[in-house]
Amino acid sequence: DHHVNYGSGSGLQNRVAFVQNDPSQYDASIRLADLQVSDTGTYQCRVKKNTVAVHEVIVTVQEKPAAPQCWTEGEQAEGSSILLRCYSR
């Protein structure tokens, strides 16, 4: 039907568009801009001519981890033991 159904409260209205100006020319691909973790979900392509064909794609957006904080504990001398610590949110 040449339109994108964004779902309720999804926040996708200004970030989703067809790749081609006219999806009736056999390419109904969409582009999702500025991906966010909240965009994770099931997306559906529904093509309707004489019949309806539906395909679903599950998209999982992963968040890039923060830079780790690393430090050592213990005496840094030959023959000693130290503990190497690393933490990331």
Short mmCIF file of C-alpha atoms in Angstrom, two decimals, residues 40-77:
data_model
loop_
_atom_site.label_atom_id
_atom_site.label_comp_id
_atom_site.label_asym_id
_atom_site.label_seq_id
_atom_site.Cartn_x
_atom_site.Cartn_y
_atom_site.Cartn_z
CA THR A 40 14.84 -4.36 18.71
CA GLY A 41 11.79 -6.26 17.54
CA THR A 42 10.04 -8.13 14.75
CA TYR A 43 9.64 -6.23 11.49
CA GLN A 44 7.22 -7.36 8.81
CA CYS A 45 7.10 -6.82 5.07
CA ARG A 46 3.61 -7.26 3.64
CA VAL A 47 3.20 -7.23 -0.14
CA LYS A 48 -0.30 -7.12 -1.54
CA LYS A 49 -1.21 -7.62 -5.19
CA ASN A 50 -3.81 -10.31 -5.94
CA THR A 51 -2.88 -12.09 -2.72
CA VAL A 52 -0.92 -11.11 0.36
CA ALA A 53 2.64 -12.28 1.03
CA VAL A 54 4.24 -11.64 4.42
CA HIS A 55 7.81 -12.04 5.62
CA GLU A 56 9.04 -11.26 9.14
CA VAL A 57 12.56 -10.32 10.19
CA ILE A 58 13.76 -10.21 13.78
CA VAL A 59 16.15 -7.31 14.43
CA THR A 60 18.28 -7.23 17.56
CA VAL A 61 20.13 -3.97 18.21
CA GLN A 62 23.01 -4.39 20.62
CA GLU A 63 24.49 -1.58 22.66
CA LYS A 64 28.19 -0.89 22.32
CA PRO A 65 29.83 -1.45 25.73
CA ALA A 66 31.45 1.44 27.55
CA ALA A 67 35.24 1.64 27.62
CA PRO A 68 36.54 -0.68 30.34
CA GLN A 69 38.20 0.53 33.50
CA CYS A 70 41.27 -1.58 34.29
CA TRP A 71 43.68 -1.66 37.24
CA THR A 72 46.01 -3.97 39.12
CA GLU A 73 45.98 -5.05 42.74
CA GLY A 74 49.03 -6.31 44.53
CA GLU A 75 52.73 -5.54 44.59
CA GLN A 76 54.25 -5.34 41.12
CA ALA A 77 57.55 -6.98 41.91
#
